[in-house]
């Protein structure tokens, strides 16, 4: 039976509960109260409140006992809204009622039915059940609604057994018998019919049907229960397994059990934990370990502790105790709390900590926020540059006191991470630092990257970093010498008792009840805490014993009995329960302004409800007036409140939250669109959820937070498929696919398979929509994918398609880009002459002013086609010029490319592009010093940005330089590492020539390996169709064969190199191969032949005679001309 406190809560009068308790008013004297008593003795002044109470008392006084509206103590009052709950349902039916009706006078039958119904009502009410409906001799009963109890399943079974006994004892002409069926499950229950005579609290779900069907198979005077109920009973009752049954209207087979009698167990612990307790350990050892680590840190040996444990095991409680232990020690504490709703919000826990440390308030003006931030940072003498980065991170406007942050998103991201790391270092120089990073399993990738940097840096700092997380999170720092892993086990009985004593305080708690809690909670602190509080809130010792009786099974993640315990506490909140549901929908944590805006309640009522939630121990408050933040003490508390919401009200609530965030919290809308997307998704508004996820993806991509961008965009793509298949949806999909491709290409490289798939889809969507601009962007993406994945034929086909489409559209910029793509593709395929023509056509359309990086046209082309067009105009043109025999012009083009790239300080991708392509031009020119200089710059920039794609290319360049400098060992290491990185990106372009470089490096002391590697290089070129470097690979292979004494085979490779180069129109490679062959011929005494063949190619070069290859050729020609000819 509900308590007076619960009854008052159901009426919305919880504030008077203590007064009723003080005057010892229970249901036995409730009906004797008068208006004067309420006003003068109980001090209830508002007339409306007194009238509500008197009306409710009158309803209790004059009701028939069987109707749900008047069941004593069961009136839900204002709790009429339907909700989702776990309920145990009992269905009871009188045996033989049809025959009884046929043989009795209707008035006599009425007396029998009335007596039977009274028996049901008495038995049910005694065990706290609720009679929902009576139809003749059939009675439907709920346990767990309108008020939950921790032991509802047990109560239902005991009520059923009691009913069998009392019905059998009815004084009727013939002995009466009853059948009872019981089942437990999740249902929708409440007022399902808005008005009219049918006022019973209806229920929807399989559970009531199952209870009714189980009743139909029960023998007379028998209680039959479902498996779902049996699992909650432990060994409280002796049961008879009725086996698997097929029941009409119930999907699938059902296991049924007949209840024989209550068991004579010695304790509830024995009943609920027949398998015994798991071995438990205390917390003293953990505290001591943390203490030792702290004092090591204070001595300059920075420490990291990885603290793991299941939900509710007490990680946060341990942190609180450790903080208390250090209260007398000088130190700085930094606390970072992750949130499940911000797992994709870059640096959320860090920004949250800084905002709290600086005291930033939502109502502060930007100037005030900057003042507060400045004041905080001055404590550590933070540089103005770092302070500016922090202001940008917090989305604060520029202020003259800080320098302007003119960095690319990637630079800004890296700079911010470095600044945050320096901040920790600065704090550690002034005082020992305790850093607590809580719930890392909800951390965003950028915060985890920062955490990794801190872990690596603090070994020599006065810092103790503690990272807490659930077991599913796998940190990557295990095994480092300054890192300690600590896993929390469940508590031993003495520690459980200490928690109970702390919660109980000076209140009286019988020894056996205290022991019962220890026995039942299995050492999980959350269960101990929640169960103890539920016991203390019980109105009587008998209810307290029942409350302590059932505890969660440790085998379940969220045990049904813990859910019931939490629901019992929520049910006592009265109107505050609605606020708990609103807060639960917002999230684990919510601000006062947001809650107030969503709840639409008067401030006084809102404050009263919040105080009720806080006093009940469900909410904690952080921060002071006027705008504190509230958070659920445990995730499971939040989940329990949220789970009661039905779908439609839940949708409406999330929609209200999202709309409130949009209209009243523009800073969140702009800076955390993923949060609004979450609420629209939960509201079922897919279109708006997709729009905000798309915005979140764009924002993350602009900040180079690539992992977060990927998550947002893929979530949006999953959702958008639910929208109607029309042009609006297709435009959205096109935008998302393009954004996904951009994200993946920056994250994994252009050659990744997913990049290709994304661009194929984007191409299909843009073509269907007739969006020329987006279609060209998608075609460019596909071209880049085929280029880097080593598919030259497909690349050329894609380039021709791009150019044809651009010419049809008639836009100069894309036409210029199209010629560049065609020229590049022809070059890679080995069509050097055609490549030169196309690249020239691109260059003549290039206008340095119109296509400048700062111009609108230049920015548009950069955004659509990946790189600065000025850089790309010169890149492959410099290669084509060299290959076609114009080394001087090639060097000029490379210099122009480098100059253009150097000017693009904020465009990392274009700078890297310029460095690589110019570097290879100098490799072709055999200018080792210049290539080495460029390689060093490329390495530095690629490593700083942590871009594997460019790191691999830098290794290729530096490896070639090392080999030419005589450092074969270094060359092998660099080239092997580069090829590994290159393979990880999925790229295959340039692999043949880089394998040739590696083979040349092997040649010094591993000729056999060099031989195999040259063969692999030629095989790869043949397989992929990347033919431009084939002549050089044949020539280098021939050089190896000459050194090994295989002159005939070497000559064949030289001849092949010359033939392929001549076919391609690659005069420089033809000259180089002919020069090598001429040396061999000369060594064989064939001086005239050598001279003639070399002269025939040399005379084609009319400029750039100071290039290395031409100098070598001229020197050899001079030597051959003075050599004795045959017959002389």
PDB file of C-alpha atoms in Angstrom, residues 870-1016:
ATOM      1  CA  UNK A 870      48.538  28.249 -59.899  1.00  0.00           C
ATOM      2  CA  UNK A 871      50.565  25.550 -58.176  1.00  0.00           C
ATOM      3  CA  UNK A 872      49.008  22.741 -60.202  1.00  0.00           C
ATOM      4  CA  UNK A 873      49.554  24.608 -63.507  1.00  0.00           C
ATOM      5  CA  UNK A 874      53.339  24.418 -63.058  1.00  0.00           C
ATOM      6  CA  UNK A 875      53.689  21.061 -61.312  1.00  0.00           C
ATOM      7  CA  UNK A 876      53.278  18.508 -64.085  1.00  0.00           C
ATOM      8  CA  UNK A 877      54.287  21.044 -66.704  1.00  0.00           C
ATOM      9  CA  UNK A 878      57.752  21.111 -65.168  1.00  0.00           C
ATOM     10  CA  UNK A 879      57.877  17.291 -65.437  1.00  0.00           C
ATOM     11  CA  UNK A 880      56.605  17.344 -69.007  1.00  0.00           C
ATOM     12  CA  UNK A 881      59.139  19.987 -70.010  1.00  0.00           C
ATOM     13  CA  UNK A 882      62.005  17.928 -68.624  1.00  0.00           C
ATOM     14  CA  UNK A 883      60.781  14.675 -70.158  1.00  0.00           C
ATOM     15  CA  UNK A 884      60.323  16.291 -73.566  1.00  0.00           C
ATOM     16  CA  UNK A 885      63.903  17.594 -73.515  1.00  0.00           C
ATOM     17  CA  UNK A 886      63.645  21.125 -72.116  1.00  0.00           C
ATOM     18  CA  UNK A 887      65.507  20.977 -68.782  1.00  0.00           C
ATOM     19  CA  UNK A 888      66.046  24.747 -68.451  1.00  0.00           C
ATOM     20  CA  UNK A 889      62.356  25.483 -68.919  1.00  0.00           C
ATOM     21  CA  UNK A 890      61.529  22.655 -66.528  1.00  0.00           C
ATOM     22  CA  UNK A 891      63.671  24.241 -63.821  1.00  0.00           C
ATOM     23  CA  UNK A 892      62.000  27.630 -64.358  1.00  0.00           C
ATOM     24  CA  UNK A 893      58.559  26.030 -64.035  1.00  0.00           C
ATOM     25  CA  UNK A 894      59.638  24.311 -60.801  1.00  0.00           C
ATOM     26  CA  UNK A 895      60.901  27.604 -59.405  1.00  0.00           C
ATOM     27  CA  UNK A 896      57.589  29.266 -60.266  1.00  0.00           C
ATOM     28  CA  UNK A 897      55.762  26.418 -58.581  1.00  0.00           C
ATOM     29  CA  UNK A 898      57.833  26.753 -55.402  1.00  0.00           C
ATOM     30  CA  UNK A 899      57.383  30.521 -55.336  1.00  0.00           C
ATOM     31  CA  UNK A 900      53.635  30.156 -55.712  1.00  0.00           C
ATOM     32  CA  UNK A 901      53.455  27.501 -52.997  1.00  0.00           C
ATOM     33  CA  UNK A 902      55.600  29.512 -50.595  1.00  0.00           C
ATOM     34  CA  UNK A 903      53.123  32.393 -50.826  1.00  0.00           C
ATOM     35  CA  UNK A 904      50.246  30.151 -49.714  1.00  0.00           C
ATOM     36  CA  UNK A 905      51.045  30.136 -45.998  1.00  0.00           C
ATOM     37  CA  UNK A 906      47.551  29.012 -44.936  1.00  0.00           C
ATOM     38  CA  UNK A 907      47.050  26.404 -47.648  1.00  0.00           C
ATOM     39  CA  UNK A 908      48.938  23.357 -46.406  1.00  0.00           C
ATOM     40  CA  UNK A 909      47.748  21.019 -49.137  1.00  0.00           C
ATOM     41  CA  UNK A 910      48.883  23.308 -51.956  1.00  0.00           C
ATOM     42  CA  UNK A 911      52.241  24.002 -50.278  1.00  0.00           C
ATOM     43  CA  UNK A 912      52.837  20.274 -49.884  1.00  0.00           C
ATOM     44  CA  UNK A 913      51.777  19.713 -53.487  1.00  0.00           C
ATOM     45  CA  UNK A 914      54.251  22.318 -54.725  1.00  0.00           C
ATOM     46  CA  UNK A 915      57.122  20.925 -52.677  1.00  0.00           C
ATOM     47  CA  UNK A 916      56.649  17.341 -53.853  1.00  0.00           C
ATOM     48  CA  UNK A 917      56.278  18.043 -57.540  1.00  0.00           C
ATOM     49  CA  UNK A 918      59.116  20.574 -57.626  1.00  0.00           C
ATOM     50  CA  UNK A 919      61.238  18.132 -55.652  1.00  0.00           C
ATOM     51  CA  UNK A 920      60.749  15.401 -58.247  1.00  0.00           C
ATOM     52  CA  UNK A 921      61.620  17.883 -61.006  1.00  0.00           C
ATOM     53  CA  UNK A 922      64.968  18.437 -59.275  1.00  0.00           C
ATOM     54  CA  UNK A 923      65.368  14.654 -58.931  1.00  0.00           C
ATOM     55  CA  UNK A 924      64.919  14.415 -62.704  1.00  0.00           C
ATOM     56  CA  UNK A 925      67.418  17.259 -63.103  1.00  0.00           C
ATOM     57  CA  UNK A 926      69.799  15.331 -60.757  1.00  0.00           C
ATOM     58  CA  UNK A 927      70.177  18.433 -58.572  1.00  0.00           C
ATOM     59  CA  UNK A 928      70.777  16.666 -55.249  1.00  0.00           C
ATOM     60  CA  UNK A 929      71.283  19.794 -53.143  1.00  0.00           C
ATOM     61  CA  UNK A 930      68.050  21.399 -54.259  1.00  0.00           C
ATOM     62  CA  UNK A 931      66.098  18.165 -53.946  1.00  0.00           C
ATOM     63  CA  UNK A 932      67.455  17.656 -50.418  1.00  0.00           C
ATOM     64  CA  UNK A 933      66.482  21.196 -49.410  1.00  0.00           C
ATOM     65  CA  UNK A 934      62.939  20.659 -50.666  1.00  0.00           C
ATOM     66  CA  UNK A 935      62.767  17.194 -49.100  1.00  0.00           C
ATOM     67  CA  UNK A 936      63.633  18.636 -45.698  1.00  0.00           C
ATOM     68  CA  UNK A 937      60.857  21.227 -45.944  1.00  0.00           C
ATOM     69  CA  UNK A 938      58.370  18.630 -47.144  1.00  0.00           C
ATOM     70  CA  UNK A 939      59.244  16.314 -44.247  1.00  0.00           C
ATOM     71  CA  UNK A 940      58.900  19.058 -41.664  1.00  0.00           C
ATOM     72  CA  UNK A 941      55.497  20.224 -42.895  1.00  0.00           C
ATOM     73  CA  UNK A 942      54.106  16.702 -43.407  1.00  0.00           C
ATOM     74  CA  UNK A 943      55.205  15.553 -39.952  1.00  0.00           C
ATOM     75  CA  UNK A 944      53.876  18.693 -38.298  1.00  0.00           C
ATOM     76  CA  UNK A 945      50.460  18.092 -39.873  1.00  0.00           C
ATOM     77  CA  UNK A 946      50.693  14.316 -39.306  1.00  0.00           C
ATOM     78  CA  UNK A 947      49.653  13.546 -42.881  1.00  0.00           C
ATOM     79  CA  UNK A 948      50.804  10.036 -43.857  1.00  0.00           C
ATOM     80  CA  UNK A 949      50.280  10.652 -47.549  1.00  0.00           C
ATOM     81  CA  UNK A 950      52.773  13.499 -47.682  1.00  0.00           C
ATOM     82  CA  UNK A 951      55.100  11.874 -45.144  1.00  0.00           C
ATOM     83  CA  UNK A 952      55.493   8.941 -47.538  1.00  0.00           C
ATOM     84  CA  UNK A 953      56.298  11.213 -50.479  1.00  0.00           C
ATOM     85  CA  UNK A 954      58.802  13.105 -48.329  1.00  0.00           C
ATOM     86  CA  UNK A 955      60.495   9.787 -47.506  1.00  0.00           C
ATOM     87  CA  UNK A 956      60.757   8.979 -51.237  1.00  0.00           C
ATOM     88  CA  UNK A 957      62.403  12.309 -51.945  1.00  0.00           C
ATOM     89  CA  UNK A 958      64.773  12.164 -48.985  1.00  0.00           C
ATOM     90  CA  UNK A 959      65.593   8.512 -49.701  1.00  0.00           C
ATOM     91  CA  UNK A 960      66.723   9.359 -53.235  1.00  0.00           C
ATOM     92  CA  UNK A 961      68.854  12.205 -51.884  1.00  0.00           C
ATOM     93  CA  UNK A 962      70.466   9.925 -49.290  1.00  0.00           C
ATOM     94  CA  UNK A 963      71.284   7.380 -51.972  1.00  0.00           C
ATOM     95  CA  UNK A 964      72.893  10.038 -54.188  1.00  0.00           C
ATOM     96  CA  UNK A 965      74.860  11.279 -51.191  1.00  0.00           C
ATOM     97  CA  UNK A 966      76.340   7.811 -50.710  1.00  0.00           C
ATOM     98  CA  UNK A 967      74.268   6.896 -47.639  1.00  0.00           C
ATOM     99  CA  UNK A 968      72.739   3.699 -48.971  1.00  0.00           C
ATOM    100  CA  UNK A 969      71.672   2.437 -45.538  1.00  0.00           C
ATOM    101  CA  UNK A 970      69.754   5.632 -44.774  1.00  0.00           C
ATOM    102  CA  UNK A 971      68.239   5.524 -48.236  1.00  0.00           C
ATOM    103  CA  UNK A 972      66.952   1.987 -47.756  1.00  0.00           C
ATOM    104  CA  UNK A 973      65.347   2.882 -44.411  1.00  0.00           C
ATOM    105  CA  UNK A 974      63.625   5.996 -45.767  1.00  0.00           C
ATOM    106  CA  UNK A 975      62.387   4.334 -48.943  1.00  0.00           C
ATOM    107  CA  UNK A 976      61.085   1.248 -47.130  1.00  0.00           C
ATOM    108  CA  UNK A 977      59.262   3.391 -44.592  1.00  0.00           C
ATOM    109  CA  UNK A 978      57.844   5.548 -47.375  1.00  0.00           C
ATOM    110  CA  UNK A 979      56.551   2.550 -49.299  1.00  0.00           C
ATOM    111  CA  UNK A 980      54.905   1.190 -46.138  1.00  0.00           C
ATOM    112  CA  UNK A 981      53.182   4.487 -45.420  1.00  0.00           C
ATOM    113  CA  UNK A 982      52.195   4.772 -49.067  1.00  0.00           C
ATOM    114  CA  UNK A 983      50.581   1.346 -49.010  1.00  0.00           C
ATOM    115  CA  UNK A 984      48.656   2.292 -45.852  1.00  0.00           C
ATOM    116  CA  UNK A 985      47.023   5.178 -47.733  1.00  0.00           C
ATOM    117  CA  UNK A 986      45.973   2.804 -50.508  1.00  0.00           C
ATOM    118  CA  UNK A 987      48.073   4.719 -53.060  1.00  0.00           C
ATOM    119  CA  UNK A 988      49.882   2.988 -55.927  1.00  0.00           C
ATOM    120  CA  UNK A 989      50.912   5.913 -58.129  1.00  0.00           C
ATOM    121  CA  UNK A 990      54.717   6.461 -58.195  1.00  0.00           C
ATOM    122  CA  UNK A 991      55.294   3.001 -56.737  1.00  0.00           C
ATOM    123  CA  UNK A 992      57.277   1.740 -59.788  1.00  0.00           C
ATOM    124  CA  UNK A 993      59.842   4.578 -59.747  1.00  0.00           C
ATOM    125  CA  UNK A 994      60.143   4.474 -55.940  1.00  0.00           C
ATOM    126  CA  UNK A 995      60.771   0.725 -56.074  1.00  0.00           C
ATOM    127  CA  UNK A 996      63.494   1.476 -58.610  1.00  0.00           C
ATOM    128  CA  UNK A 997      65.028   3.990 -56.191  1.00  0.00           C
ATOM    129  CA  UNK A 998      64.951   1.313 -53.475  1.00  0.00           C
ATOM    130  CA  UNK A 999      66.505  -1.276 -55.789  1.00  0.00           C
ATOM    131  CA  UNK A1000      69.296   1.181 -56.625  1.00  0.00           C
ATOM    132  CA  UNK A1001      69.925   1.637 -52.880  1.00  0.00           C
ATOM    133  CA  UNK A1002      69.998  -2.158 -52.375  1.00  0.00           C
ATOM    134  CA  UNK A1003      72.538  -2.516 -55.191  1.00  0.00           C
ATOM    135  CA  UNK A1004      75.435  -1.446 -52.970  1.00  0.00           C
ATOM    136  CA  UNK A1005      75.497  -4.642 -50.884  1.00  0.00           C
ATOM    137  CA  UNK A1006      72.377  -6.661 -51.749  1.00  0.00           C
ATOM    138  CA  UNK A1007      72.476  -7.196 -55.516  1.00  0.00           C
ATOM    139  CA  UNK A1008      70.089 -10.154 -55.501  1.00  0.00           C
ATOM    140  CA  UNK A1009      67.466  -8.176 -53.585  1.00  0.00           C
ATOM    141  CA  UNK A1010      68.069  -5.233 -55.903  1.00  0.00           C
ATOM    142  CA  UNK A1011      67.485  -7.531 -58.912  1.00  0.00           C
ATOM    143  CA  UNK A1012      64.154  -8.760 -57.504  1.00  0.00           C
ATOM    144  CA  UNK A1013      63.080  -5.247 -56.629  1.00  0.00           C
ATOM    145  CA  UNK A1014      63.763  -3.982 -60.161  1.00  0.00           C
ATOM    146  CA  UNK A1015      61.661  -6.833 -61.510  1.00  0.00           C
ATOM    147  CA  UNK A1016      58.868  -5.861 -59.117  1.00  0.00           C
TER     148      UNK A1016
END
